Amino acid sequence: MMLRELPPTPRAAEFSELIKKKVEEVKTAGGTRETVTVDWNEQQAHVEVVDLPLSGLYFNPSTHRIRAQRSHDAARDELLEKDPWCAESQDYLRFLLKASPADPNIRDTDFDKLRESLEQFGQNDPGLVTHQGVLVNGNTRAAALHELGAQSMRVGVLPESFTWADINAVELSLQLRKDHRRDYSYINRLLAMEEQASLGRTPEQIAKEFRIQVKTYHQERWILSTIRELIDRSKSGGGVALRLVDWEGAQERLKELHRLYVKLESVDRDQAEVLKEWRLAAILLDFSKTDVRHIDEEFLTEGHLTRTLPATLAEASSSSAGQETVSIPGLDLAVPAASSAVSQARALNDQILRASAAIRSEGSHLLDSDKAQGQAVLDDAKKAFDDAIEAAGRSARLRKRKQLAPARLAEACASIDQCVMDLVQARTSRNLDEEAFDEAVLKLRVSLRKLAQQAGKGLPTPGDGVAWLLEAAAAEGRQ
């Protein structure tokens, strides 16, 4: 995502003159002047704070706070891109600033808390504004003040020479301060990292600025790349597609997917790709984090989803599976296509992606019959995944019970090993309670006898460990 210089605001020159007068009045008025500190180009600048009319201030169309949410309404976003200063575009920004990041159709409770705070205590911290009247910091506060009927807002005035690259850098530095109260939503953080990379910043620099590890930065870039790929794959003939905002709230599930994918990719890439497609489908179908975790290597090996997929989805996935080879354009070469299992997993996910896009898109021109068909696909997929995940859960609990006895014995061995060390130390310090120790050993003998009795049942050919235990118990019984 490359930065671009936006056109001047309406009456930009007139508003710039008003700001200059306000700043000059503050400087010549005497007394204590209010300033705000701005981090810029690895140095700090102290800018004057003035009181400006709210009616002359513009919401920032490039703010990182609602970058992903702009995709909520494609038509209004397109107008915002063409004419960011018109009333309709500014109203759309105002709407998004009040909305929940995960679902812009819902009003954000954090916005209401901010509004209540401003109503009760007034504006504590100044915003930041350009000489053209564009808010760089304080967009949400301005939206709340508008609702409260305020006439003006306290803002620090940035230098007149600031470019849009400078403006975005200042806003980002303010957001990433540890004491900032309201974080960007997850997708907006990903977009901010992408923007910094487009400016030539290194992964190390970006990771330091966002206060994360470099490996976490690479994970976040992989997640955003995957989301963009899924949005592209969700496009259908009706012109609808998924939006960036549709992936808000999936942060932890996407991070766990990346960790699983990295673990499996070097061992079995096809297995990693299949599980990636299935987990992404489950995330889109809004399964919980604990449910999605069941989609693992055992889930694939045991074929849970294969057994629960309805014929309509299974057949469509099989018929859409990729060809055996793929030709490279411009070269007389063909390379192997994705395996049948990977192609089928992608085809299944593509159906779910397109159906989700049809249902979630706002203001689309799809026919009701197309939406009904999409809903039917989602309902069938939801039930298939639900049944498969439930079966995987039962299988996992059974495996856990099978592994419980060996795990208990391993814990007992560790305790005995620790007992050996404790026994040596007690003898060295001559404080061993020999009578208590002897009683504990007798209890151990009884426990080993019970273990031998159960271990010998139903095992015609016991292994070396069980054979030793049976022989020791038999020998002890002959004494």
GROMACS .gro file of C-alpha atoms in nm:
model
  479
    1MET     CA    1   0.000   0.000   0.000
    2MET     CA    2   0.175   0.313  -0.122
    3LEU     CA    3   0.115   0.656   0.027
    4ARG     CA    4  -0.024   0.927  -0.196
    5GLU     CA    5  -0.051   1.302  -0.164
    6LEU     CA    6  -0.417   1.396  -0.121
    7PRO     CA    7  -0.560   1.707  -0.288
    8PRO     CA    8  -0.595   2.025  -0.081
    9THR     CA    9  -0.907   2.062   0.129
   10PRO     CA   10  -1.174   2.315   0.023
   11ARG     CA   11  -1.076   2.666   0.129
   12ALA     CA   12  -0.735   2.531   0.237
   13ALA     CA   13  -0.560   2.867   0.195
   14GLU     CA   14  -0.829   3.049   0.395
   15PHE     CA   15  -0.810   2.796   0.680
   16SER     CA   16  -0.430   2.811   0.679
   17GLU     CA   17  -0.449   3.188   0.731
   18LEU     CA   18  -0.689   3.137   1.023
   19ILE     CA   19  -0.445   2.891   1.183
   20LYS     CA   20  -0.153   3.131   1.140
   21LYS     CA   21  -0.352   3.407   1.310
   22LYS     CA   22  -0.451   3.176   1.596
   23VAL     CA   23  -0.090   3.066   1.648
   24GLU     CA   24   0.032   3.427   1.639
   25GLU     CA   25  -0.233   3.529   1.893
   26VAL     CA   26  -0.116   3.255   2.128
   27LYS     CA   27   0.246   3.362   2.095
   28THR     CA   28   0.176   3.729   2.161
   29ALA     CA   29  -0.084   3.684   2.435
   30GLY     CA   30   0.175   3.621   2.703
   31GLY     CA   31   0.138   3.381   2.990
   32THR     CA   32   0.186   3.005   2.977
   33ARG     CA   33   0.148   2.861   2.626
   34GLU     CA   34   0.022   2.505   2.571
   35THR     CA   35   0.230   2.290   2.338
   36VAL     CA   36   0.225   1.924   2.234
   37THR     CA   37   0.531   1.713   2.154
   38VAL     CA   38   0.548   1.536   1.819
   39ASP     CA   39   0.795   1.261   1.724
   40TRP     CA   40   0.916   1.326   1.371
   41ASN     CA   41   1.222   1.196   1.180
   42GLU     CA   42   1.370   1.055   1.503
   43GLN     CA   43   1.351   1.394   1.672
   44GLN     CA   44   1.094   1.580   1.877
   45ALA     CA   45   0.911   1.896   1.780
   46HIS     CA   46   0.700   2.109   2.015
   47VAL     CA   47   0.401   2.259   1.835
   48GLU     CA   48   0.157   2.527   1.949
   49VAL     CA   49  -0.193   2.430   2.064
   50VAL     CA   50  -0.484   2.649   1.952
   51ASP     CA   51  -0.863   2.634   1.964
   52LEU     CA   52  -1.020   2.580   1.620
   53PRO     CA   53  -1.382   2.557   1.504
   54LEU     CA   54  -1.495   2.196   1.458
   55SER     CA   55  -1.685   2.292   1.144
   56GLY     CA   56  -1.357   2.368   0.968
   57LEU     CA   57  -1.179   2.044   1.059
   58TYR     CA   58  -1.172   1.739   0.832
   59PHE     CA   59  -1.148   1.373   0.927
   60ASN     CA   60  -0.829   1.216   0.792
   61PRO     CA   61  -0.910   0.968   0.510
   62SER     CA   62  -0.565   0.809   0.554
   63THR     CA   63  -0.594   0.743   0.927
   64HIS     CA   64  -0.468   0.400   1.025
   65ARG     CA   65  -0.749   0.363   1.276
   66ILE     CA   66  -1.015   0.273   1.018
   67ARG     CA   67  -0.805   0.173   0.717
   68ALA     CA   68  -0.946  -0.181   0.703
   69GLN     CA   69  -1.301  -0.073   0.790
   70ARG     CA   70  -1.319   0.145   0.478
   71SER     CA   71  -1.382  -0.175   0.281
   72HIS     CA   72  -1.715  -0.214   0.467
   73ASP     CA   73  -1.902  -0.033   0.188
   74ALA     CA   74  -1.728  -0.058  -0.150
   75ALA     CA   75  -1.929   0.222  -0.316
   76ARG     CA   76  -1.871   0.474  -0.035
   77ASP     CA   77  -1.504   0.374  -0.017
   78GLU     CA   78  -1.469   0.439  -0.390
   79LEU     CA   79  -1.617   0.786  -0.348
   80LEU     CA   80  -1.387   0.845  -0.050
   81GLU     CA   81  -1.090   0.756  -0.270
   82LYS     CA   82  -1.202   0.996  -0.545
   83ASP     CA   83  -1.321   1.288  -0.330
   84PRO     CA   84  -1.213   1.256   0.035
   85TRP     CA   85  -1.336   1.603   0.137
   86CYS     CA   86  -1.695   1.595   0.012
   87ALA     CA   87  -1.976   1.574   0.269
   88GLU     CA   88  -2.064   1.212   0.180
   89SER     CA   89  -1.704   1.096   0.227
   90GLN     CA   90  -1.664   1.280   0.554
   91ASP     CA   91  -1.993   1.133   0.678
   92TYR     CA   92  -1.865   0.785   0.593
   93LEU     CA   93  -1.547   0.847   0.794
   94ARG     CA   94  -1.756   0.977   1.084
   95PHE     CA   95  -1.969   0.661   1.068
   96LEU     CA   96  -1.665   0.431   1.072
   97LEU     CA   97  -1.502   0.617   1.362
   98LYS     CA   98  -1.810   0.540   1.573
   99ALA     CA   99  -1.842   0.179   1.458
  100SER     CA  100  -1.709  -0.147   1.600
  101PRO     CA  101  -1.387  -0.250   1.420
  102ALA     CA  102  -1.508  -0.611   1.389
  103ASP     CA  103  -1.856  -0.521   1.262
  104PRO     CA  104  -1.913  -0.164   1.139
  105ASN     CA  105  -2.289  -0.224   1.151
  106ILE     CA  106  -2.259  -0.210   1.532
  107ARG     CA  107  -2.175   0.103   1.732
  108ASP     CA  108  -1.847   0.072   1.922
  109THR     CA  109  -1.887   0.064   2.301
  110ASP     CA  110  -1.539   0.221   2.335
  111PHE     CA  111  -1.663   0.519   2.136
  112ASP     CA  112  -1.954   0.563   2.376
  113LYS     CA  113  -1.713   0.552   2.671
  114LEU     CA  114  -1.500   0.821   2.506
  115ARG     CA  115  -1.811   1.031   2.444
  116GLU     CA  116  -1.916   1.000   2.809
  117SER     CA  117  -1.567   1.098   2.925
  118LEU     CA  118  -1.564   1.407   2.702
  119GLU     CA  119  -1.911   1.504   2.821
  120GLN     CA  120  -1.815   1.469   3.188
  121PHE     CA  121  -1.455   1.592   3.194
  122GLY     CA  122  -1.406   1.777   2.867
  123GLN     CA  123  -1.109   1.741   2.633
  124ASN     CA  124  -0.796   1.651   2.828
  125ASP     CA  125  -0.543   1.605   2.547
  126PRO     CA  126  -0.522   1.814   2.230
  127GLY     CA  127  -0.546   1.658   1.885
  128LEU     CA  128  -0.316   1.736   1.595
  129VAL     CA  129  -0.408   1.919   1.275
  130THR     CA  130  -0.241   2.020   0.949
  131HIS     CA  131  -0.245   2.375   0.816
  132GLN     CA  132  -0.527   2.267   0.583
  133GLY     CA  133  -0.745   2.156   0.874
  134VAL     CA  134  -0.699   1.777   0.843
  135LEU     CA  135  -0.698   1.595   1.177
  136VAL     CA  136  -0.389   1.379   1.217
  137ASN     CA  137  -0.466   1.276   1.574
  138GLY     CA  138  -0.799   1.307   1.751
  139ASN     CA  139  -1.033   1.195   1.471
  140THR     CA  140  -1.245   0.983   1.709
  141ARG     CA  141  -1.253   1.262   1.967
  142ALA     CA  142  -1.371   1.503   1.699
  143ALA     CA  143  -1.655   1.266   1.604
  144ALA     CA  144  -1.760   1.246   1.971
  145LEU     CA  145  -1.738   1.624   2.015
  146HIS     CA  146  -1.959   1.667   1.707
  147GLU     CA  147  -2.222   1.443   1.870
  148LEU     CA  148  -2.202   1.647   2.190
  149GLY     CA  149  -2.265   1.969   1.999
  150ALA     CA  150  -1.922   2.120   2.074
  151GLN     CA  151  -1.823   2.419   1.861
  152SER     CA  152  -1.446   2.395   1.883
  153MET     CA  153  -1.156   2.160   1.956
  154ARG     CA  154  -0.806   2.210   2.098
  155VAL     CA  155  -0.540   2.095   1.851
  156GLY     CA  156  -0.167   2.116   1.806
  157VAL     CA  157  -0.069   2.267   1.469
  158LEU     CA  158   0.182   2.071   1.261
  159PRO     CA  159   0.443   2.256   1.051
  160GLU     CA  160   0.309   2.390   0.722
  161SER     CA  161   0.577   2.200   0.529
  162PHE     CA  162   0.452   1.855   0.635
  163THR     CA  163   0.386   1.609   0.351
  164TRP     CA  164   0.137   1.322   0.371
  165ALA     CA  165   0.427   1.087   0.439
  166ASP     CA  166   0.516   1.304   0.742
  167ILE     CA  167   0.152   1.309   0.853
  168ASN     CA  168   0.119   0.930   0.842
  169ALA     CA  169   0.449   0.884   1.025
  170VAL     CA  170   0.340   1.119   1.304
  171GLU     CA  171   0.006   0.946   1.347
  172LEU     CA  172   0.174   0.605   1.360
  173SER     CA  173   0.433   0.716   1.616
  174LEU     CA  174   0.156   0.854   1.840
  175GLN     CA  175  -0.040   0.530   1.818
  176LEU     CA  176   0.259   0.311   1.904
  177ARG     CA  177   0.339   0.492   2.227
  178LYS     CA  178   0.292   0.251   2.516
  179ASP     CA  179   0.058   0.486   2.702
  180HIS     CA  180  -0.185   0.527   2.414
  181ARG     CA  181  -0.532   0.439   2.534
  182ARG     CA  182  -0.709   0.299   2.229
  183ASP     CA  183  -0.516   0.057   2.009
  184TYR     CA  184  -0.560   0.013   1.637
  185SER     CA  185  -0.766  -0.289   1.543
  186TYR     CA  186  -0.568  -0.597   1.440
  187ILE     CA  187  -0.607  -0.560   1.062
  188ASN     CA  188  -0.521  -0.190   1.080
  189ARG     CA  189  -0.195  -0.278   1.257
  190LEU     CA  190  -0.115  -0.520   0.974
  191LEU     CA  191  -0.185  -0.248   0.718
  192ALA     CA  192   0.034  -0.002   0.906
  193MET     CA  193   0.323  -0.252   0.898
  194GLU     CA  194   0.269  -0.304   0.525
  195GLU     CA  195   0.275   0.070   0.472
  196GLN     CA  196   0.604   0.103   0.660
  197ALA     CA  197   0.756  -0.176   0.448
  198SER     CA  198   0.646   0.007   0.130
  199LEU     CA  199   0.845   0.309   0.251
  200GLY     CA  200   1.163   0.099   0.253
  201ARG     CA  201   1.183   0.032   0.626
  202THR     CA  202   1.359  -0.294   0.718
  203PRO     CA  203   1.186  -0.572   0.914
  204GLU     CA  204   1.414  -0.494   1.208
  205GLN     CA  205   1.317  -0.125   1.206
  206ILE     CA  206   0.946  -0.199   1.178
  207ALA     CA  207   0.958  -0.463   1.451
  208LYS     CA  208   1.132  -0.218   1.683
  209GLU     CA  209   0.878   0.054   1.611
  210PHE     CA  210   0.583  -0.177   1.673
  211ARG     CA  211   0.756  -0.326   1.980
  212ILE     CA  212   0.742  -0.684   1.852
  213GLN     CA  213   0.998  -0.949   1.759
  214VAL     CA  214   1.117  -0.975   1.399
  215LYS     CA  215   0.967  -1.325   1.370
  216THR     CA  216   0.631  -1.181   1.479
  217TYR     CA  217   0.660  -0.914   1.207
  218HIS     CA  218   0.714  -1.184   0.943
  219GLN     CA  219   0.418  -1.377   1.083
  220GLU     CA  220   0.196  -1.068   1.055
  221ARG     CA  221   0.304  -1.007   0.694
  222TRP     CA  222   0.224  -1.372   0.608
  223ILE     CA  223  -0.121  -1.335   0.762
  224LEU     CA  224  -0.200  -1.015   0.568
  225SER     CA  225  -0.074  -1.172   0.245
  226THR     CA  226  -0.297  -1.475   0.308
  227ILE     CA  227  -0.599  -1.252   0.376
  228ARG     CA  228  -0.542  -1.059   0.054
  229GLU     CA  229  -0.517  -1.387  -0.140
  230LEU     CA  230  -0.846  -1.507   0.012
  231ILE     CA  231  -1.019  -1.180  -0.075
  232ASP     CA  232  -0.905  -1.220  -0.434
  233ARG     CA  233  -1.026  -1.581  -0.444
  234SER     CA  234  -1.365  -1.481  -0.301
  235LYS     CA  235  -1.450  -1.266  -0.604
  236SER     CA  236  -1.738  -1.396  -0.812
  237GLY     CA  237  -1.931  -1.297  -1.120
  238GLY     CA  238  -2.159  -1.075  -0.913
  239GLY     CA  239  -1.871  -0.840  -0.842
  240VAL     CA  240  -1.873  -0.906  -0.467
  241ALA     CA  241  -1.576  -1.009  -0.256
  242LEU     CA  242  -1.478  -1.044   0.106
  243ARG     CA  243  -1.340  -0.736   0.280
  244LEU     CA  244  -1.046  -0.675   0.509
  245VAL     CA  245  -1.287  -0.599   0.792
  246ASP     CA  246  -1.429  -0.953   0.766
  247TRP     CA  247  -1.109  -1.085   0.927
  248GLU     CA  248  -1.117  -0.864   1.237
  249GLY     CA  249  -1.147  -1.081   1.546
  250ALA     CA  250  -0.957  -1.374   1.393
  251GLN     CA  251  -0.616  -1.268   1.524
  252GLU     CA  252  -0.539  -1.561   1.754
  253ARG     CA  253  -0.679  -1.823   1.516
  254LEU     CA  254  -0.472  -1.684   1.228
  255LYS     CA  255  -0.157  -1.679   1.440
  256GLU     CA  256  -0.211  -2.042   1.546
  257LEU     CA  257  -0.266  -2.134   1.181
  258HIS     CA  258   0.067  -1.978   1.087
  259ARG     CA  259   0.250  -2.168   1.362
  260LEU     CA  260   0.098  -2.499   1.247
  261TYR     CA  261   0.172  -2.423   0.881
  262VAL     CA  262   0.538  -2.339   0.949
  263LYS     CA  263   0.578  -2.657   1.155
  264LEU     CA  264   0.434  -2.882   0.884
  265GLU     CA  265   0.557  -2.709   0.567
  266SER     CA  266   0.915  -2.836   0.587
  267VAL     CA  267   0.797  -3.193   0.655
  268ASP     CA  268   0.495  -3.233   0.425
  269ARG     CA  269   0.396  -2.928   0.220
  270ASP     CA  270   0.078  -3.088   0.084
  271GLN     CA  271  -0.042  -3.169   0.434
  272ALA     CA  272   0.037  -2.812   0.543
  273GLU     CA  273  -0.159  -2.667   0.249
  274VAL     CA  274  -0.465  -2.886   0.307
  275LEU     CA  275  -0.480  -2.802   0.677
  276LYS     CA  276  -0.427  -2.434   0.596
  277GLU     CA  277  -0.730  -2.434   0.363
  278TRP     CA  278  -0.948  -2.623   0.609
  279ARG     CA  279  -0.853  -2.402   0.905
  280LEU     CA  280  -0.916  -2.087   0.704
  281ALA     CA  281  -1.258  -2.222   0.605
  282ALA     CA  282  -1.336  -2.298   0.971
  283ILE     CA  283  -1.227  -1.946   1.072
  284LEU     CA  284  -1.453  -1.799   0.805
  285LEU     CA  285  -1.738  -2.018   0.929
  286ASP     CA  286  -1.678  -1.859   1.273
  287PHE     CA  287  -1.567  -2.166   1.467
  288SER     CA  288  -1.400  -2.095   1.800
  289LYS     CA  289  -1.027  -2.115   1.864
  290THR     CA  290  -1.061  -2.443   2.055
  291ASP     CA  291  -1.269  -2.595   1.773
  292VAL     CA  292  -1.022  -2.487   1.503
  293ARG     CA  293  -0.738  -2.652   1.695
  294HIS     CA  294  -0.896  -2.993   1.627
  295ILE     CA  295  -0.812  -2.945   1.257
  296ASP     CA  296  -0.463  -3.093   1.282
  297GLU     CA  297  -0.257  -3.382   1.145
  298GLU     CA  298  -0.480  -3.641   1.313
  299PHE     CA  299  -0.791  -3.468   1.173
  300LEU     CA  300  -0.648  -3.512   0.823
  301THR     CA  301  -0.516  -3.867   0.873
  302GLU     CA  302  -0.844  -3.994   1.019
  303GLY     CA  303  -1.047  -3.835   0.739
  304HIS     CA  304  -1.311  -3.673   0.960
  305LEU     CA  305  -1.412  -3.404   0.708
  306THR     CA  306  -1.414  -3.646   0.417
  307ARG     CA  307  -1.683  -3.850   0.592
  308THR     CA  308  -1.905  -3.554   0.685
  309LEU     CA  309  -1.897  -3.345   0.364
  310PRO     CA  310  -2.230  -3.359   0.179
  311ALA     CA  311  -2.225  -3.491  -0.176
  312THR     CA  312  -2.288  -3.145  -0.325
  313LEU     CA  313  -1.977  -2.992  -0.168
  314ALA     CA  314  -1.760  -3.304  -0.210
  315GLU     CA  315  -1.846  -3.346  -0.578
  316ALA     CA  316  -1.796  -2.978  -0.655
  317SER     CA  317  -1.455  -2.990  -0.486
  318SER     CA  318  -1.352  -3.301  -0.680
  319SER     CA  319  -1.467  -3.162  -1.015
  320SER     CA  320  -1.280  -2.836  -0.950
  321ALA     CA  321  -0.955  -3.009  -0.852
  322GLY     CA  322  -0.653  -2.887  -1.046
  323GLN     CA  323  -0.503  -3.053  -1.350
  324GLU     CA  324  -0.197  -3.275  -1.332
  325THR     CA  325   0.038  -3.011  -1.478
  326VAL     CA  326   0.048  -2.634  -1.510
  327SER     CA  327   0.202  -2.459  -1.813
  328ILE     CA  328   0.434  -2.164  -1.755
  329PRO     CA  329   0.331  -1.870  -1.982
  330GLY     CA  330   0.600  -1.773  -2.232
  331LEU     CA  331   0.799  -2.092  -2.178
  332ASP     CA  332   0.757  -2.435  -2.328
  333LEU     CA  333   0.752  -2.588  -1.982
  334ALA     CA  334   0.500  -2.762  -1.761
  335VAL     CA  335   0.535  -2.820  -1.389
  336PRO     CA  336   0.334  -3.048  -1.161
  337ALA     CA  337   0.015  -2.889  -1.030
  338ALA     CA  338  -0.093  -2.907  -0.669
  339SER     CA  339  -0.180  -3.254  -0.548
  340SER     CA  340  -0.538  -3.373  -0.575
  341ALA     CA  341  -0.590  -3.335  -0.198
  342VAL     CA  342  -0.462  -2.976  -0.202
  343SER     CA  343  -0.669  -2.887  -0.508
  344GLN     CA  344  -0.984  -3.032  -0.352
  345ALA     CA  345  -0.922  -2.845  -0.026
  346ARG     CA  346  -0.874  -2.519  -0.218
  347ALA     CA  347  -1.187  -2.582  -0.426
  348LEU     CA  348  -1.391  -2.645  -0.111
  349ASN     CA  349  -1.258  -2.328   0.050
  350ASP     CA  350  -1.326  -2.129  -0.269
  351GLN     CA  351  -1.693  -2.228  -0.248
  352ILE     CA  352  -1.707  -2.111   0.113
  353LEU     CA  353  -1.519  -1.789   0.031
  354ARG     CA  354  -1.754  -1.694  -0.253
  355ALA     CA  355  -2.063  -1.787  -0.051
  356SER     CA  356  -1.939  -1.580   0.245
  357ALA     CA  357  -1.870  -1.283   0.015
  358ALA     CA  358  -2.224  -1.302  -0.122
  359ILE     CA  359  -2.379  -1.308   0.226
  360ARG     CA  360  -2.153  -1.050   0.393
  361SER     CA  361  -2.125  -0.786   0.121
  362GLU     CA  362  -2.311  -0.465   0.196
  363GLY     CA  363  -2.528  -0.312  -0.074
  364SER     CA  364  -2.449  -0.579  -0.335
  365HIS     CA  365  -2.672  -0.622  -0.639
  366LEU     CA  366  -2.692  -1.000  -0.610
  367LEU     CA  367  -3.028  -1.162  -0.659
  368ASP     CA  368  -3.205  -1.308  -0.357
  369SER     CA  369  -3.172  -1.650  -0.520
  370ASP     CA  370  -2.794  -1.610  -0.538
  371LYS     CA  371  -2.779  -1.512  -0.171
  372ALA     CA  372  -3.002  -1.806  -0.079
  373GLN     CA  373  -2.771  -2.038  -0.271
  374GLY     CA  374  -2.470  -1.893  -0.089
  375GLN     CA  375  -2.641  -1.938   0.248
  376ALA     CA  376  -2.716  -2.301   0.161
  377VAL     CA  377  -2.347  -2.360   0.087
  378LEU     CA  378  -2.248  -2.205   0.421
  379ASP     CA  379  -2.510  -2.406   0.611
  380ASP     CA  380  -2.393  -2.734   0.454
  381ALA     CA  381  -2.027  -2.648   0.516
  382LYS     CA  382  -2.096  -2.539   0.876
  383LYS     CA  383  -2.270  -2.869   0.955
  384ALA     CA  384  -1.998  -3.075   0.786
  385PHE     CA  385  -1.720  -2.900   0.979
  386ASP     CA  386  -1.922  -2.911   1.301
  387ASP     CA  387  -1.972  -3.288   1.274
  388ALA     CA  388  -1.608  -3.344   1.174
  389ILE     CA  389  -1.473  -3.132   1.460
  390GLU     CA  390  -1.699  -3.310   1.708
  391ALA     CA  391  -1.572  -3.649   1.583
  392ALA     CA  392  -1.214  -3.522   1.607
  393GLY     CA  393  -1.279  -3.413   1.965
  394ARG     CA  394  -1.407  -3.758   2.059
  395SER     CA  395  -1.105  -3.917   1.891
  396ALA     CA  396  -0.870  -3.684   2.076
  397ARG     CA  397  -1.030  -3.767   2.411
  398LEU     CA  398  -0.996  -4.140   2.333
  399ARG     CA  399  -0.628  -4.096   2.244
  400LYS     CA  400  -0.578  -3.906   2.568
  401ARG     CA  401  -0.731  -4.191   2.769
  402LYS     CA  402  -0.508  -4.440   2.588
  403GLN     CA  403  -0.205  -4.233   2.676
  404LEU     CA  404  -0.311  -4.161   3.033
  405ALA     CA  405  -0.171  -4.481   3.194
  406PRO     CA  406   0.175  -4.448   3.032
  407ALA     CA  407   0.182  -4.080   3.126
  408ARG     CA  408   0.098  -4.160   3.491
  409LEU     CA  409   0.375  -4.421   3.501
  410ALA     CA  410   0.621  -4.170   3.353
  411GLU     CA  411   0.529  -3.925   3.630
  412ALA     CA  412   0.583  -4.201   3.889
  413CYS     CA  413   0.927  -4.273   3.743
  414ALA     CA  414   1.019  -3.908   3.767
  415SER     CA  415   0.907  -3.904   4.130
  416ILE     CA  416   1.116  -4.215   4.208
  417ASP     CA  417   1.420  -4.054   4.040
  418GLN     CA  418   1.370  -3.749   4.258
  419CYS     CA  419   1.330  -3.978   4.559
  420VAL     CA  420   1.674  -4.127   4.488
  421MET     CA  421   1.830  -3.782   4.507
  422ASP     CA  422   1.637  -3.697   4.824
  423LEU     CA  423   1.746  -4.026   4.982
  424VAL     CA  424   2.114  -3.953   4.913
  425GLN     CA  425   2.085  -3.604   5.061
  426ALA     CA  426   1.898  -3.734   5.369
  427ARG     CA  427   2.165  -3.995   5.438
  428THR     CA  428   2.442  -3.742   5.392
  429SER     CA  429   2.285  -3.513   5.648
  430ARG     CA  430   2.183  -3.810   5.866
  431ASN     CA  431   1.820  -3.701   5.897
  432LEU     CA  432   1.646  -3.987   5.713
  433ASP     CA  433   1.328  -4.119   5.879
  434GLU     CA  434   1.403  -4.485   5.809
  435GLU     CA  435   1.073  -4.615   5.950
  436ALA     CA  436   0.863  -4.384   5.734
  437PHE     CA  437   1.077  -4.467   5.432
  438ASP     CA  438   1.029  -4.842   5.491
  439GLU     CA  439   0.650  -4.799   5.511
  440ALA     CA  440   0.654  -4.606   5.181
  441VAL     CA  441   0.851  -4.886   5.011
  442LEU     CA  442   0.592  -5.142   5.129
  443LYS     CA  443   0.318  -4.928   4.971
  444LEU     CA  444   0.522  -4.923   4.652
  445ARG     CA  445   0.537  -5.306   4.656
  446VAL     CA  446   0.157  -5.327   4.686
  447SER     CA  447   0.112  -5.076   4.403
  448LEU     CA  448   0.352  -5.267   4.177
  449ARG     CA  449   0.164  -5.591   4.242
  450LYS     CA  450  -0.165  -5.427   4.142
  451LEU     CA  451   0.001  -5.282   3.831
  452ALA     CA  452   0.139  -5.625   3.736
  453GLN     CA  453  -0.204  -5.787   3.776
  454GLN     CA  454  -0.369  -5.540   3.539
  455ALA     CA  455  -0.080  -5.520   3.294
  456GLY     CA  456  -0.082  -5.898   3.243
  457LYS     CA  457  -0.449  -5.916   3.144
  458GLY     CA  458  -0.527  -5.961   2.773
  459LEU     CA  459  -0.163  -5.945   2.659
  460PRO     CA  460  -0.067  -6.275   2.494
  461THR     CA  461   0.271  -6.135   2.387
  462PRO     CA  462   0.373  -5.866   2.638
  463GLY     CA  463   0.660  -5.630   2.557
  464ASP     CA  464   0.991  -5.624   2.738
  465GLY     CA  465   0.874  -5.378   3.002
  466VAL     CA  466   0.552  -5.559   3.091
  467ALA     CA  467   0.733  -5.899   3.078
  468TRP     CA  468   0.988  -5.771   3.332
  469LEU     CA  469   0.711  -5.641   3.558
  470LEU     CA  470   0.525  -5.977   3.547
  471GLU     CA  471   0.843  -6.175   3.615
  472ALA     CA  472   0.940  -5.947   3.908
  473ALA     CA  473   0.592  -5.976   4.058
  474ALA     CA  474   0.593  -6.355   4.018
  475ALA     CA  475   0.940  -6.386   4.174
  476GLU     CA  476   0.836  -6.164   4.464
  477GLY     CA  477   0.528  -6.379   4.515
  478ARG     CA  478   0.736  -6.700   4.537
  479GLN     CA  479   0.946  -6.561   4.821
   0.00000   0.00000   0.00000
